Every structure is written in structure tokens, then in C-alpha cells.
CSV table of C-alpha atoms in Angstrom, one decimal:
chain,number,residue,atom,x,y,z
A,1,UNK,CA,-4.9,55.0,-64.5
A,2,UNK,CA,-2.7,52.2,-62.6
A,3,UNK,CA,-3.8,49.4,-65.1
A,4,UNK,CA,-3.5,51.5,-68.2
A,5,UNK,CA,-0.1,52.0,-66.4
A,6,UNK,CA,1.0,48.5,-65.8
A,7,UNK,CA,-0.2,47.7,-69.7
A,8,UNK,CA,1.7,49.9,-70.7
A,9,UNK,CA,4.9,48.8,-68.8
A,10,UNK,CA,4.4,45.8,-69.5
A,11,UNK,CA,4.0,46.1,-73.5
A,12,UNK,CA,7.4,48.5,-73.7
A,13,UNK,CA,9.5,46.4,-71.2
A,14,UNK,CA,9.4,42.6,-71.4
A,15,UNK,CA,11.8,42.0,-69.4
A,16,UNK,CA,12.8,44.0,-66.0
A,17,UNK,CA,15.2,42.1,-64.3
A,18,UNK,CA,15.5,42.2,-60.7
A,19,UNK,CA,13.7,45.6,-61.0
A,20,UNK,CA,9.7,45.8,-59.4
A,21,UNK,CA,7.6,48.2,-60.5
A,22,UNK,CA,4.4,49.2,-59.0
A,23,UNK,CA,2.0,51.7,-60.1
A,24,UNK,CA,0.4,54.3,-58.1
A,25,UNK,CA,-2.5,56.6,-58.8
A,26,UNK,CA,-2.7,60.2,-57.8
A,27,UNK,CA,-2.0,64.1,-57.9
A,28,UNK,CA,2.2,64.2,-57.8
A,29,UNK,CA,2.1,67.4,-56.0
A,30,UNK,CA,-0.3,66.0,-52.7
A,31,UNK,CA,0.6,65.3,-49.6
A,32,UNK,CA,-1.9,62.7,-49.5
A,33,UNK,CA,-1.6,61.2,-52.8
A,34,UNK,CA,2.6,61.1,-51.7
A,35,UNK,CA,2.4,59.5,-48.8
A,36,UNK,CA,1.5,55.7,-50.7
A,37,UNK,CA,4.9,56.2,-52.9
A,38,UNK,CA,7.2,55.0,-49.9
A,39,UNK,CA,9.2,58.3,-49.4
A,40,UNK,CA,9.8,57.5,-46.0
A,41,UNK,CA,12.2,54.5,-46.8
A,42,UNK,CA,13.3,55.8,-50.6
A,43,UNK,CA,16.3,56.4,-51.8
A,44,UNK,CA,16.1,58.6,-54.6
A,45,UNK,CA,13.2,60.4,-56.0
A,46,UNK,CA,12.9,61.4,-59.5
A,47,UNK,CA,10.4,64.1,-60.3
A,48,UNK,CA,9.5,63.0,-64.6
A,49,UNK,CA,6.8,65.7,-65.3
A,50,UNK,CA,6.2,68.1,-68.4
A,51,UNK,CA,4.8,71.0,-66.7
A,52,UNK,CA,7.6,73.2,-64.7
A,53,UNK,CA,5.0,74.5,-62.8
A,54,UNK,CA,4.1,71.3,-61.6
A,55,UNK,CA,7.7,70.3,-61.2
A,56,UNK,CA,8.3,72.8,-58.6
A,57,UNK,CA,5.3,72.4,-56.5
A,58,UNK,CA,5.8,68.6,-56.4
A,59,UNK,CA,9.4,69.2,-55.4
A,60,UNK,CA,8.2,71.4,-52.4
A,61,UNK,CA,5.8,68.5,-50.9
A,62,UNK,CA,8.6,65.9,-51.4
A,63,UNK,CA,11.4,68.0,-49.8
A,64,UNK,CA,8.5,68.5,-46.9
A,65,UNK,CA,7.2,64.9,-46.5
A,66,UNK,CA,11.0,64.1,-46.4
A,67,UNK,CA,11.7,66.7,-43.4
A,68,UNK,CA,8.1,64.9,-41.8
A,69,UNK,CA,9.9,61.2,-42.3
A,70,UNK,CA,13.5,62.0,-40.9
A,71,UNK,CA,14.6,60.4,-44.6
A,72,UNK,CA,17.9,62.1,-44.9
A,73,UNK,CA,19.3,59.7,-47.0
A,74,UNK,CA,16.7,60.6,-49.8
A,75,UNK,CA,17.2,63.2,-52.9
A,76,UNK,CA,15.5,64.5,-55.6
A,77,UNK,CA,16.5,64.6,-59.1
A,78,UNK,CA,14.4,66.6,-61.5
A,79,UNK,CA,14.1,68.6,-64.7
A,80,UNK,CA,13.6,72.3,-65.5
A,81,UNK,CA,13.1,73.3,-69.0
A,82,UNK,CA,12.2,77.2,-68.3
A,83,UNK,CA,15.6,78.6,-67.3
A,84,UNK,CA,13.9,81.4,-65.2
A,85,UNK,CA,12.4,78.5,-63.1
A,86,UNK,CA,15.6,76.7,-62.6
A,87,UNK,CA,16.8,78.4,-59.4
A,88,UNK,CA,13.4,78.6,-57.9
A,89,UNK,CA,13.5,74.8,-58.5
A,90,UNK,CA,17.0,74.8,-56.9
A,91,UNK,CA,15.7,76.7,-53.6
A,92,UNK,CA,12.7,74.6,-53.4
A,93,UNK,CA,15.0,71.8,-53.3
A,94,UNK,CA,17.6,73.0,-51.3
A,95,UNK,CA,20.4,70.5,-50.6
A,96,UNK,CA,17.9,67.9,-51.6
A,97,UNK,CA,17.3,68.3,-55.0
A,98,UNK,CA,19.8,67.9,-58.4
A,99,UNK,CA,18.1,70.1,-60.9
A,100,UNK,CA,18.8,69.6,-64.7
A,101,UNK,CA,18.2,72.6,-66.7
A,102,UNK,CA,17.0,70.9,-69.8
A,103,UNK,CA,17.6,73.6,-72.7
A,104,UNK,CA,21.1,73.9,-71.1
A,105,UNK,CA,21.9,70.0,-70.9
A,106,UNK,CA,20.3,69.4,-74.8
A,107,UNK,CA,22.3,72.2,-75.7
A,108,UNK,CA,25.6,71.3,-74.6
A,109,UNK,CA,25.3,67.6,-75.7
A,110,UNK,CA,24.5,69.0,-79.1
A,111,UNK,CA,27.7,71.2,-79.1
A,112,UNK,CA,29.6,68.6,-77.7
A,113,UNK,CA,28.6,65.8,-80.0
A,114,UNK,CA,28.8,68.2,-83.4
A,115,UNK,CA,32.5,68.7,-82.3
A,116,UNK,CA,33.6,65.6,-84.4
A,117,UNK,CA,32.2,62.9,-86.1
A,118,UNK,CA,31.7,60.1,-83.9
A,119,UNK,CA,31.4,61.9,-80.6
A,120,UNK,CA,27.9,61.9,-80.2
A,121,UNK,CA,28.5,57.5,-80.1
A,122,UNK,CA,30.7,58.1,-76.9
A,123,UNK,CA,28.1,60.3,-75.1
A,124,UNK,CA,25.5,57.7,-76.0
A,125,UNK,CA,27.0,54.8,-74.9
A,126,UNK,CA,28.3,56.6,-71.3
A,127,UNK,CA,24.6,57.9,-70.8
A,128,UNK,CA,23.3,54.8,-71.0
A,129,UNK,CA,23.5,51.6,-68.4
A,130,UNK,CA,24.7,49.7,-72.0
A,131,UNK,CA,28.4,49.2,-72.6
A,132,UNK,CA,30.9,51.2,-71.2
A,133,UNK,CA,29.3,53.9,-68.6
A,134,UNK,CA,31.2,56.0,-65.1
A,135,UNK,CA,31.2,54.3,-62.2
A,136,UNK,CA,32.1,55.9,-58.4
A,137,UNK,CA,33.1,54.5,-55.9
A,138,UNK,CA,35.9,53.7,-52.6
A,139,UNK,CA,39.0,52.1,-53.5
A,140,UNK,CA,41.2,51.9,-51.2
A,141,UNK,CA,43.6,49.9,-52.9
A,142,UNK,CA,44.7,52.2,-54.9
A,143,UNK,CA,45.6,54.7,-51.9
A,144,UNK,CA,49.1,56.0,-52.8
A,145,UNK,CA,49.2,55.5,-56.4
A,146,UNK,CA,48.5,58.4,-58.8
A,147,UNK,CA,45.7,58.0,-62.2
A,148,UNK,CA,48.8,57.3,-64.3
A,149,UNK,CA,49.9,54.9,-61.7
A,150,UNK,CA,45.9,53.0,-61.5
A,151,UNK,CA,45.7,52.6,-64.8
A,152,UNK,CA,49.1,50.7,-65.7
A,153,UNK,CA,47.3,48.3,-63.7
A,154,UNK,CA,44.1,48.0,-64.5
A,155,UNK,CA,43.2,45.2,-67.2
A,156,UNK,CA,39.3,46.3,-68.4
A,157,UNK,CA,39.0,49.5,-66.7
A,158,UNK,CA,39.8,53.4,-67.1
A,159,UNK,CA,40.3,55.5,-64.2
A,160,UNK,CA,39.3,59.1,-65.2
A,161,UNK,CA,39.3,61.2,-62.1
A,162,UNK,CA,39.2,61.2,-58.0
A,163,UNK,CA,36.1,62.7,-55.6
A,164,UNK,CA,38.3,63.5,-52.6
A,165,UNK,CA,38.4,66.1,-49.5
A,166,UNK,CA,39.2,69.1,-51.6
A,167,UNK,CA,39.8,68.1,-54.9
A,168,UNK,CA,37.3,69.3,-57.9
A,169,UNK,CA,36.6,66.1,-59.9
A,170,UNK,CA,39.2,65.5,-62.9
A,171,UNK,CA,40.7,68.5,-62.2
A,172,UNK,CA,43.3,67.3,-59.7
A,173,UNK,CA,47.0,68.1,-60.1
A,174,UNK,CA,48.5,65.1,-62.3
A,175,UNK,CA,51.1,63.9,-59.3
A,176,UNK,CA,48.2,64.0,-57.0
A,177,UNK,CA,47.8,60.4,-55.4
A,178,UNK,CA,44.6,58.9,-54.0
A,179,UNK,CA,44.2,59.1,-50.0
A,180,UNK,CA,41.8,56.6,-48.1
A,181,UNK,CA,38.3,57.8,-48.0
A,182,UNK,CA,39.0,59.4,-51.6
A,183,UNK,CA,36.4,57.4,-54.4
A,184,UNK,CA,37.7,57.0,-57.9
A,185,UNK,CA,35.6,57.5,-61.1
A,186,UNK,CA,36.3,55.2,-63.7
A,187,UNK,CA,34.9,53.8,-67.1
A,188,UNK,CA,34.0,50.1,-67.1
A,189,UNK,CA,31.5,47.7,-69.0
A,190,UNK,CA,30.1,46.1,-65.7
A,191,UNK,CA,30.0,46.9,-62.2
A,192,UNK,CA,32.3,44.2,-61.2
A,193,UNK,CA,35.1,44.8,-58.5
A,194,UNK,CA,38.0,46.8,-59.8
A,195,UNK,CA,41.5,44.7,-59.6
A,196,UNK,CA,44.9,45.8,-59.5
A,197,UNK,CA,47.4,44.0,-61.5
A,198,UNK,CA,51.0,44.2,-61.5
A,199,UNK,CA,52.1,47.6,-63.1
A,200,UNK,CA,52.4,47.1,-66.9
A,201,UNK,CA,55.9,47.8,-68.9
A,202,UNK,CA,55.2,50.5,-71.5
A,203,UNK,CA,57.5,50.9,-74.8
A,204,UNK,CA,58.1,54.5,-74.8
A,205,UNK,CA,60.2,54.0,-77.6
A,206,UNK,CA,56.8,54.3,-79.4
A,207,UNK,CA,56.1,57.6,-78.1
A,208,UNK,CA,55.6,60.2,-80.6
A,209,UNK,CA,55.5,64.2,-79.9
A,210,UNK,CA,53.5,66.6,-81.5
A,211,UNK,CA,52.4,69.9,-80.7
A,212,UNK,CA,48.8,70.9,-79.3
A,213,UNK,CA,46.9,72.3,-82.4
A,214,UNK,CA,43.9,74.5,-82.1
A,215,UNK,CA,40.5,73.8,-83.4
A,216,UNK,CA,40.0,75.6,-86.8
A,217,UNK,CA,36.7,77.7,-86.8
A,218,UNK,CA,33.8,75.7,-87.5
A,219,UNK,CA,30.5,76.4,-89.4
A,220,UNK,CA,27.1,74.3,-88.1
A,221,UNK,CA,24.0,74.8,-89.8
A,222,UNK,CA,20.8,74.9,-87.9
A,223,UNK,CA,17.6,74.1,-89.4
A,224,UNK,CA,14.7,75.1,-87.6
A,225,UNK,CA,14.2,77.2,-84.4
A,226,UNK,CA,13.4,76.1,-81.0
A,227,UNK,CA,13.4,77.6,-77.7
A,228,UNK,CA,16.6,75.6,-76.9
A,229,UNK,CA,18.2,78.2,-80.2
A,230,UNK,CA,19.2,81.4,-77.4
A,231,UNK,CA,21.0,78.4,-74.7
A,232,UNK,CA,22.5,76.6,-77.9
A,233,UNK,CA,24.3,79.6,-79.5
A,234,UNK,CA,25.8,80.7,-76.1
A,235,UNK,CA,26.8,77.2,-75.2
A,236,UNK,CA,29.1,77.2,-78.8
A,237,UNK,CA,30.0,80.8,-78.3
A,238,UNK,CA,32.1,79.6,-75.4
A,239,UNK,CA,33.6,76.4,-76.9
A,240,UNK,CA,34.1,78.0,-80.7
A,241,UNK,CA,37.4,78.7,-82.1
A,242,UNK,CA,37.8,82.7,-83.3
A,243,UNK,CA,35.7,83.6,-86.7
A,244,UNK,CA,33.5,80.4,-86.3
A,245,UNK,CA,30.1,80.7,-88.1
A,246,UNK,CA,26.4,79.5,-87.2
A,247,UNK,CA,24.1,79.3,-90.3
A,248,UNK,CA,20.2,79.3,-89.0
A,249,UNK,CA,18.1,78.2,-91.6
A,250,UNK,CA,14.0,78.2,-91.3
A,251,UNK,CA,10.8,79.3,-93.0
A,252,UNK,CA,9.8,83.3,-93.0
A,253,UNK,CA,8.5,84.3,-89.7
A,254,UNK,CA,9.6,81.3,-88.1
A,255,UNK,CA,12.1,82.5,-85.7
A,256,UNK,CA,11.3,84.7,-82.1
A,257,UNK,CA,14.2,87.4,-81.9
A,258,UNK,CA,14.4,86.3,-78.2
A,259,UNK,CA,15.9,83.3,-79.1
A,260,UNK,CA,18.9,85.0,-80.8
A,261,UNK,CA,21.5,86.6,-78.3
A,262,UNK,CA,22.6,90.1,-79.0
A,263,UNK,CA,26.1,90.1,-81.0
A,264,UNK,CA,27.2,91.8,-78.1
A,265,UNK,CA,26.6,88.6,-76.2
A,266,UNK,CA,28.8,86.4,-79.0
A,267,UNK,CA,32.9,87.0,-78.9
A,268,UNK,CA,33.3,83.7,-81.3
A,269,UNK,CA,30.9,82.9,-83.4
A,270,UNK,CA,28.4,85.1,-86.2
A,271,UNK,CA,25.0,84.1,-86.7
A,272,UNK,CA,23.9,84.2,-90.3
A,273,UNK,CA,20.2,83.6,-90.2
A,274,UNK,CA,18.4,82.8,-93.5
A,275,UNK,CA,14.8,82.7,-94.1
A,276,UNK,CA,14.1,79.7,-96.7
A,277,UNK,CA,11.9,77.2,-97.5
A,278,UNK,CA,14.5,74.3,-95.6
A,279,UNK,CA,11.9,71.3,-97.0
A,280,UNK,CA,12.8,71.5,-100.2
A,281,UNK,CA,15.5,69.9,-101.5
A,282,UNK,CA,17.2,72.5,-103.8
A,283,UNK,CA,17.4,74.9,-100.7
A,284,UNK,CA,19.3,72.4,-98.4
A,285,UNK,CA,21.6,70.9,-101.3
A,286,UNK,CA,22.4,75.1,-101.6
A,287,UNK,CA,23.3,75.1,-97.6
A,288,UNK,CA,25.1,71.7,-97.5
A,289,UNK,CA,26.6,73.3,-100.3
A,290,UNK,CA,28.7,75.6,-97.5
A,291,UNK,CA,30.3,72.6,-96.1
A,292,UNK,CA,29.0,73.0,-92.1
A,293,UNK,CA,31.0,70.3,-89.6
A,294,UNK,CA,27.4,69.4,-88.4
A,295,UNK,CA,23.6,69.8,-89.1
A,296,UNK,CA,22.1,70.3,-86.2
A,297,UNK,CA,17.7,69.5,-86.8
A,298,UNK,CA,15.9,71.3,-84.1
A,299,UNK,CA,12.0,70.5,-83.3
A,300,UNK,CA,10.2,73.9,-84.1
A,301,UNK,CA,8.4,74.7,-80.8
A,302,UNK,CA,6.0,76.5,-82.2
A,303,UNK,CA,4.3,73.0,-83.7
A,304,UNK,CA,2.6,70.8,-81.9
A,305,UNK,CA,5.2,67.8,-81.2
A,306,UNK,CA,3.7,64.9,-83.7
A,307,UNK,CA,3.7,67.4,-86.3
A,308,UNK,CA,7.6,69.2,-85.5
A,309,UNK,CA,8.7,65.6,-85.4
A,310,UNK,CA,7.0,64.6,-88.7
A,311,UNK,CA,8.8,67.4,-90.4
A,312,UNK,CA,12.0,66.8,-88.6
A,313,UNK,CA,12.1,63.1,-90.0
A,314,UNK,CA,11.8,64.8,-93.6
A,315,UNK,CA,14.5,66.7,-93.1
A,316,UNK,CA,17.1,64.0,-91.7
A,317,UNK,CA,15.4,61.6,-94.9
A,318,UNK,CA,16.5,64.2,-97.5
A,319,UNK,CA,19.7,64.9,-96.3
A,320,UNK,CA,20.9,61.3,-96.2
A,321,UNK,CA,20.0,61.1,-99.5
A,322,UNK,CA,21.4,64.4,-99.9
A,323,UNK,CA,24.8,62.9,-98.6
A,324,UNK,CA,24.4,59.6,-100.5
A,325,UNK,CA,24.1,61.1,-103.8
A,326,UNK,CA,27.4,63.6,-103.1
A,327,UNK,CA,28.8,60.7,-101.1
A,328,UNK,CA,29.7,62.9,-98.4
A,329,UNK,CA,29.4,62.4,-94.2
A,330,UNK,CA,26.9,64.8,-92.8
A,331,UNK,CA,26.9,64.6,-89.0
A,332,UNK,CA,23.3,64.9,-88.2
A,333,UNK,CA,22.3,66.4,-84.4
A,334,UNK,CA,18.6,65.6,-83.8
A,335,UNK,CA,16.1,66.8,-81.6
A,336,UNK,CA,13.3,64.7,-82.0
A,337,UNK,CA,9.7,65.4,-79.2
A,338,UNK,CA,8.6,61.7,-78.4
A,339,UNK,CA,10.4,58.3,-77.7
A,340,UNK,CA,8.5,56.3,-80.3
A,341,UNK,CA,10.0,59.1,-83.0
A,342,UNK,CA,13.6,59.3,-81.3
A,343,UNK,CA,13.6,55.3,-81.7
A,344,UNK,CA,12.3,56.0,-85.7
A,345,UNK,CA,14.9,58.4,-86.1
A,346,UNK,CA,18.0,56.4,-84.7
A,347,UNK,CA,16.9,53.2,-87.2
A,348,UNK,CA,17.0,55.4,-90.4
A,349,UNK,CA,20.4,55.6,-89.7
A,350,UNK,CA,22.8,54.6,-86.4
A,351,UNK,CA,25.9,57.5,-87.2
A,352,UNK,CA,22.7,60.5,-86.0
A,353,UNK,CA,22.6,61.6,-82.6
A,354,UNK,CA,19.0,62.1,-81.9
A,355,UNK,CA,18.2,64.2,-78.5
A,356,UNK,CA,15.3,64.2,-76.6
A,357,UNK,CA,13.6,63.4,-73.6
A,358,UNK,CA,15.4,60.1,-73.6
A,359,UNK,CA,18.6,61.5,-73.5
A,360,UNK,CA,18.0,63.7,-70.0
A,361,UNK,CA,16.3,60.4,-69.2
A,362,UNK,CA,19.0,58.3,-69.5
A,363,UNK,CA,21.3,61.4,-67.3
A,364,UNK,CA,18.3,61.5,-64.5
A,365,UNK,CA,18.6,57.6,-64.3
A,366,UNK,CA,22.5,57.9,-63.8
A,367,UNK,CA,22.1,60.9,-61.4
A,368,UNK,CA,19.4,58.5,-59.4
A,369,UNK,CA,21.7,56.0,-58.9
A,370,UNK,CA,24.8,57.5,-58.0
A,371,UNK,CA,23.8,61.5,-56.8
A,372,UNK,CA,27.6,62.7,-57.6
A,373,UNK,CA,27.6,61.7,-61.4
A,374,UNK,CA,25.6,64.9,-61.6
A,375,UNK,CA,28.5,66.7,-61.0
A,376,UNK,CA,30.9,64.4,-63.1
A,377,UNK,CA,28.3,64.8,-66.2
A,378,UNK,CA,28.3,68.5,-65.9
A,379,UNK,CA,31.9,68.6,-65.8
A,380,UNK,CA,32.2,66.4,-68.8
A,381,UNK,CA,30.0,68.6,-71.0
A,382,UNK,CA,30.5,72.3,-69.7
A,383,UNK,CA,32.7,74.4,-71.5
A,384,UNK,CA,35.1,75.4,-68.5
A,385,UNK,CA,35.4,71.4,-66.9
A,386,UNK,CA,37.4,68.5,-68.1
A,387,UNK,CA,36.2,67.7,-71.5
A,388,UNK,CA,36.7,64.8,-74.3
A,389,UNK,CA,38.4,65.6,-77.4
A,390,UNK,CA,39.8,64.0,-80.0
A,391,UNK,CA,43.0,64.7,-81.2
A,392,UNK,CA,45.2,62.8,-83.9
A,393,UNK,CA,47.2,59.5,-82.5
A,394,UNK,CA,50.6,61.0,-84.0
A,395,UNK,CA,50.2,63.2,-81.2
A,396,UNK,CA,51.1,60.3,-79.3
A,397,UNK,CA,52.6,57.0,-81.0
A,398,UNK,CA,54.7,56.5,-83.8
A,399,UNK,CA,51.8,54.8,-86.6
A,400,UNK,CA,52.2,51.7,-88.2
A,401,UNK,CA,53.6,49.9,-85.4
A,402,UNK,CA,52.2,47.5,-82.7
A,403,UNK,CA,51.4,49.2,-79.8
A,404,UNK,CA,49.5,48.1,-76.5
A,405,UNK,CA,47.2,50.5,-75.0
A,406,UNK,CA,48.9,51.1,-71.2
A,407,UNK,CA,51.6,52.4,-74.3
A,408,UNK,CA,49.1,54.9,-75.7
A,409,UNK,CA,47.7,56.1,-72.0
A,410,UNK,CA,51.3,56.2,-71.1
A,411,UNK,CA,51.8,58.5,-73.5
A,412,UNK,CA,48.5,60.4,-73.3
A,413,UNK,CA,49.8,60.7,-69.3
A,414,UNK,CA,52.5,63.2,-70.4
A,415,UNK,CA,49.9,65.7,-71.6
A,416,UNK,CA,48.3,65.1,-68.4
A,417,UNK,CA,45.7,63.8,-70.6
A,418,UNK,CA,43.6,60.3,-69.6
A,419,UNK,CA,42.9,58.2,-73.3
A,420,UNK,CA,39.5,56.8,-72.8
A,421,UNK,CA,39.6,55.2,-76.0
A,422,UNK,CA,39.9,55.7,-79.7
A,423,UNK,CA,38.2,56.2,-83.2
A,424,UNK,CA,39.5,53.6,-85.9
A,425,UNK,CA,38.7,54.9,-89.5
A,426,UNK,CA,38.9,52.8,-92.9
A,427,UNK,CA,39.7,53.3,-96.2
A,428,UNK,CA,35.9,54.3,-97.0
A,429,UNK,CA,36.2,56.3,-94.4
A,430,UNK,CA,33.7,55.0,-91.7
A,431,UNK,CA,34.7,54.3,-88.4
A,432,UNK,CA,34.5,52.2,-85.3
A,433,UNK,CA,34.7,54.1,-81.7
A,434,UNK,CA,36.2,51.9,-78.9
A,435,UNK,CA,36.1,52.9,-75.3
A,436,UNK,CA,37.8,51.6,-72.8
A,437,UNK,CA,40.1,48.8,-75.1
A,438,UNK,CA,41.8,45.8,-73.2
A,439,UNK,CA,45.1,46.9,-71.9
A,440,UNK,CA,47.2,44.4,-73.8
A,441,UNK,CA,46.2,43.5,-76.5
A,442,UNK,CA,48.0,45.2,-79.5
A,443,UNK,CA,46.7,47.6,-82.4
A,444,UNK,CA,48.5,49.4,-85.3
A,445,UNK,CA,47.2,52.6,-86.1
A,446,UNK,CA,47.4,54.5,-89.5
A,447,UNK,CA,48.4,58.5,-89.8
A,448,UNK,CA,44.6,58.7,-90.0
């Protein structure tokens, strides 16, 4: 209804900026019903339904009211939570349509963010259209000059990679320099015009050297099944060191065999499933008990969403307590069903990173705006594109000694590595992720 619509617009957003919305009433996949939404002048269509079903058919009349307008200029962004729907989707689409394979996008971001404490704060904040985010665009200006080269002379931005005629994203070759028509992706707090500066002197007296060292094997413990379980454990399967362990904890009964790969399917991680009764608290004290890197809290599928949620918020309330009475971090990964309980979750306490619909939100938005971030945000969190990592700043700068941070990327430059920021721990060991620091201004760093 378009004024139960508008209320509730109007109650969740009070203010919109120079955004208008207007409501529309209708079936999303007819013709008829589609031709009030303005897809003849549009320029982006985002297809926000639950039902894949639905999904597809609706992305069939758009891509066909499109062809009747002459819009070339339009696309379609959309989600697929059924992997055996996702390339129908895609040839419904055709060069149209970016399709996010939602079990396979949760999945990743919960591998990526588990990989160390605070990583799941840098996703978040690049996701959203808050603080830092990625930005492409033309920039001729910096024709001739290499990444290395850009950011020595750039004061509040971070240049991370180049879309140009034959070149794959951040994988270019580290001498490669920009040519006109190539657009650079960088990492800024606003959308204001880049500026080059004069090239900044670098101390590379307080360059450090230290070898690459692999990831140990990791254990994560997953409590709960969902049908994002079979994605999940091949996504970590391909990022896992050797002899790395997955612990799936959840009630008798609770977990469909098709979710779990054969171990044929897994070269570096074993499952260890456990049935257990994972609400009470002398069970998960026993499994935190085995040390895991990260907890990852999974929304059972099989409940219906208020209820999966409700239990899901008792399990992250017993294991902060859990962790405040051994006074140890636990890295919580969240999968929470609705907004209003994502927004619950992330107030009981900021360090979680809850995952939902909010989160391929937040991507769909991006992708909306700017139709080759899809590509740079699939890069960023596959397991065979570039990737973020944190690695110890010994690797790169003597500690304990003032440093400006064109010195660090400098430095990070001979790995033919890009430093997008860092994490800054204290004694009680919390910590404070930066992205994208001012250029000069000094820091001192600890071995830690």
C-alpha cells in the first residue's frame, strides 16, 4: 500500500537529503504495473525481493521494457539466494543484470571478517556510504605515474588499483602506470576531487624487512546450521591454511547432510560436527573451551526468522558474558534475519559483525551507483583476487620510532603491497582500526 509505504519511510528515515522518494503500487513482475516506475529514463534498477522466483521473472520484464525504451544506459542489480537459480538469473539478465549470489557473498564476508580481529570493522565501514568507502573514476592527472607514484602524492586519499583497457582490477603489474582513459579506484572519506601534491620524501631509513609468514591453521566454531553452511565451508576450504579445523555445533537432528560437502570436496579444513544442546551455557563454555579464532552464529533456516533470531541473540548474550567472565576476546560473526534485530544485535556490543540483509544491501546500493564496484567487491572478498590482510608492522618499519604514513606505504610498495590503513592495539588489548590515515602526520608504533 503506497501510504503504508510512505509511513513507513518516513518513520525509519528522518532525513533523506537531496534523495526523493516516491512510492508506487503494483505486481514487480508486470509490464503494466512497470511502466509507472520511470524505466525509460532510469539509471539503475535494483530488483529487492525475497522470492527468487519472483526475482527472476521481474528481471525478465525489466530487461524487456528496457529493450521496448532504447534505455541502454540502464542496469539491473539484483539478488539470488538459491545457487541453482543464479545463472538462470544471470541469462535472464544478460549484459544487463549484476547478480549477487547471496549464500556466496554472506559466506565470504564471514570468512573474510573471522580472519582477524577487527576485520569485519573494515568491511563495514567500505560497505557503507559512512567514512571511508571505494570510489571510481577518470583521472587523468595522474596519466604516467604508477600506484606507488599516486599515492606519495595524495594527502586524504588511497589509491588501491586501475580499471583500464586490459588490465584486471588490482592485479596490474606494480611498474604499470596509468594511461588516459584508464579510471583509478581509490579509498576516500568524501567524494571530493582527488589532488596531486608534490611527491612526498619518505625515510627509508625506517624501513624494516621481514619475511612473509604463513597463516597458522585456524579453528572457527559454528553454532547453528543454515543453508548458507555447504557455500560457507567451501569458501574457508579455499582460504584455510593446511590442518585447519571447523567445529559445527547444533541441537540433534538439526543439521541437513546436504549442507555438509563430501571430505572429498575439502583439501584444508576437517569438519567436526557435534550434536549438543548449544543454549546452555555449560556446553558453549566446553567449546570456547577449544580456543576457535571466531564464533561464527548462523540463523537456523529451519525456524521461522523472529524465532532463529531470538535464539541467535541468546547465543551472542551468553557468550559475552562467557568472554567477560574468562576475560578473553571472542570474535563474534552474526547472521541475524531482520534489520530491526541486526540493529539489536550491533548495540549489545560494536566489536560483532552481524550479517544480513543489510549487509548485501549496503553492496546492492554500492553496485547501483557505480556498476563496476561489483567487480572490485568480488575481487576484494574472493579467495583467488586481491585481498586485505593484516600482517605485523615490523614487517615494514622499525617500531618505536616516528614514522609518517607515505613512509609505511613506501615500504608496503616493496611487497607490491598497497597499506590501506592500520590496527592500533593497547595495553588491554582493544584496538582502534584506521583506514586511510593523513599522509603526514606522524605515529609510533609498538612490536604489537
Amino acid at each position: 500500500d503506497k501510504v503504508k509505504m510512505e509511513e513507513i519511510i518516513k518513520d525509519r528515515l528522518s532525513n533523506t537529503g537531496n534523495l526523493r522518494i516516491v512510492c508506487r503500487s503494483g505486481q514487480p513482475d508486470s509490464p503494466t504495473d512497470l511502466k509507472i516506475c520511470s524505466l525509460d529514463t532510469c539509471k539503475s534498477i535494483i530488483v529487492n525481493l525475497n522470492d527468487d522466483a519472483m526475482t527472476l521473472k521481474t528481471i525478465l520484464v525489466c530487461e524487456s521494457l528496457l529493450d521496448e525504451y532504447g534505455n541502454t544506459q540502464a542496469y539491473i542489480t539484483a539478488t539470488i539466494r538459491d545457487r541453482e537459480v543464479l545463472q538462470p538469473a544471470k541469462i535472464a539478465g544478460g549484459e544487463r543484470a549484476e547478480i549477487l549470489n547471496f549464500q556466496k557473498t554472506i559466506a565470504r564476508l564471514m570468512i573474510q571478517s573471522g580472519r582477524h580481529p577487527g576485520m569485519s570493522e573494515i568491511f563495514s565501514e567500505l560497505l557503507s556510504f559512512r567514512g571511508n568507502e571505494i570510489y571510481v573514476g577518470a583521472y587523468d592527472e595522474a596519466a604516467g605515474l604508477s600506484i606507488g607514484d599516486i599515492n606519495l602524492r595524495l594527502a586524504n586519499a588511497t589509491a588501491i588499483g586501475v580499471l583500464g583497457v586490459g588490465q584486471s582490477l588490482f592485479t596490474h603489474k606494480p611498474n604499470y602506470v596509468l594511461q588516459p582513459g584508464d579510471q583509478l579506484i581509490w579509498i576516500a572519506e568524501d567524494d571530493d576531487p582527488l589532488k596531486l601534491q608534490g611527491c612526498a620524501a619518505t625515510d627509508s631509513g625506517s624501513f624494516s624487512h621481514e619475511p612473509d609468514v604463513p597463516e597458522d591453521p585456524h579453528t572457527i566454531l559454528v553454532l547453528g546450521g543454515s543453508d548458507i553452511l555447504h557455500q560457507f565451508l567451501i569458501e574457508d576450504d579455499m582460504f584455510a591454511p593446511s590442518g585447519s579445523k571447523v567445529i559445527i555445533a547444533t541441537e540433534p537432528g538439526r543439521i541437513d547432510p546436504a549442507h555438509i560437502p563430501e571430505p572429498t570436496a575439502l583439501k584444508n579444513i576437517n569438519v567436526d560436527l557435534r550434536e549438543c544442546s548449544i543454549l546452555k551455557r555449560k556446553v558453549l563454555e566446553k567449546l570456547v573451551e577449544e580456543e576457535p579464532s571466531c564464533i561464527v552464529l548462523m540463523a537456523d533456516t529451519e525456524l521461522d526468522t523472529e524465532e532463529a533470531d531470538a535464539r541467535t541473540l541468546m547465543l551472542q548474550l551468553l557468550l559475552t558474558d562467557i568472554a567477560k567472565e574468562i576475560g578473553a576476546e571472542l570474535p563474534l560473526i552474526i547472521e541475524m534475519n531482520t534489520r530491526r534485530n541486526q540493529l539489536l544485535s550491533q548495540r549489545m556490543r560494536a566489536t560483532d559483525f552481524v550479517i544480513g540483509s543489510s549487509i548485501t544491501a549496503k553492496m546492492m546500493a554500492q553496485i547501483s551507483e557505480h556498476r563496476s564496484k561489483k567487480d572490485i567487491l568480488n575481487d576484494l572478498i574472493s579467495y583467488d583476487g586481491s585481498a586485505i590482510y593484516m600482517k605485523p608492522v615490523t614487517r615494514y618499519i622499525k617500531t618505536n620510532t616516528p614514522v609518517d604514513y607515505y613512509t609505511l606505504g613506501a615500504s608496503a610498495a616493496r611487497y607490491n603491497e598497497i597499506a590501506i590503513g592500520y590496527k592500533k592495539s593497547d595495553e588491554n588489548g582493544s584496538f582502534n582500526i584506521v583506514l586511510n590515515p593523513h599522509g603526514r602526520e606522524k605515529m609510533t608504533f609498538g612490536d604489537h
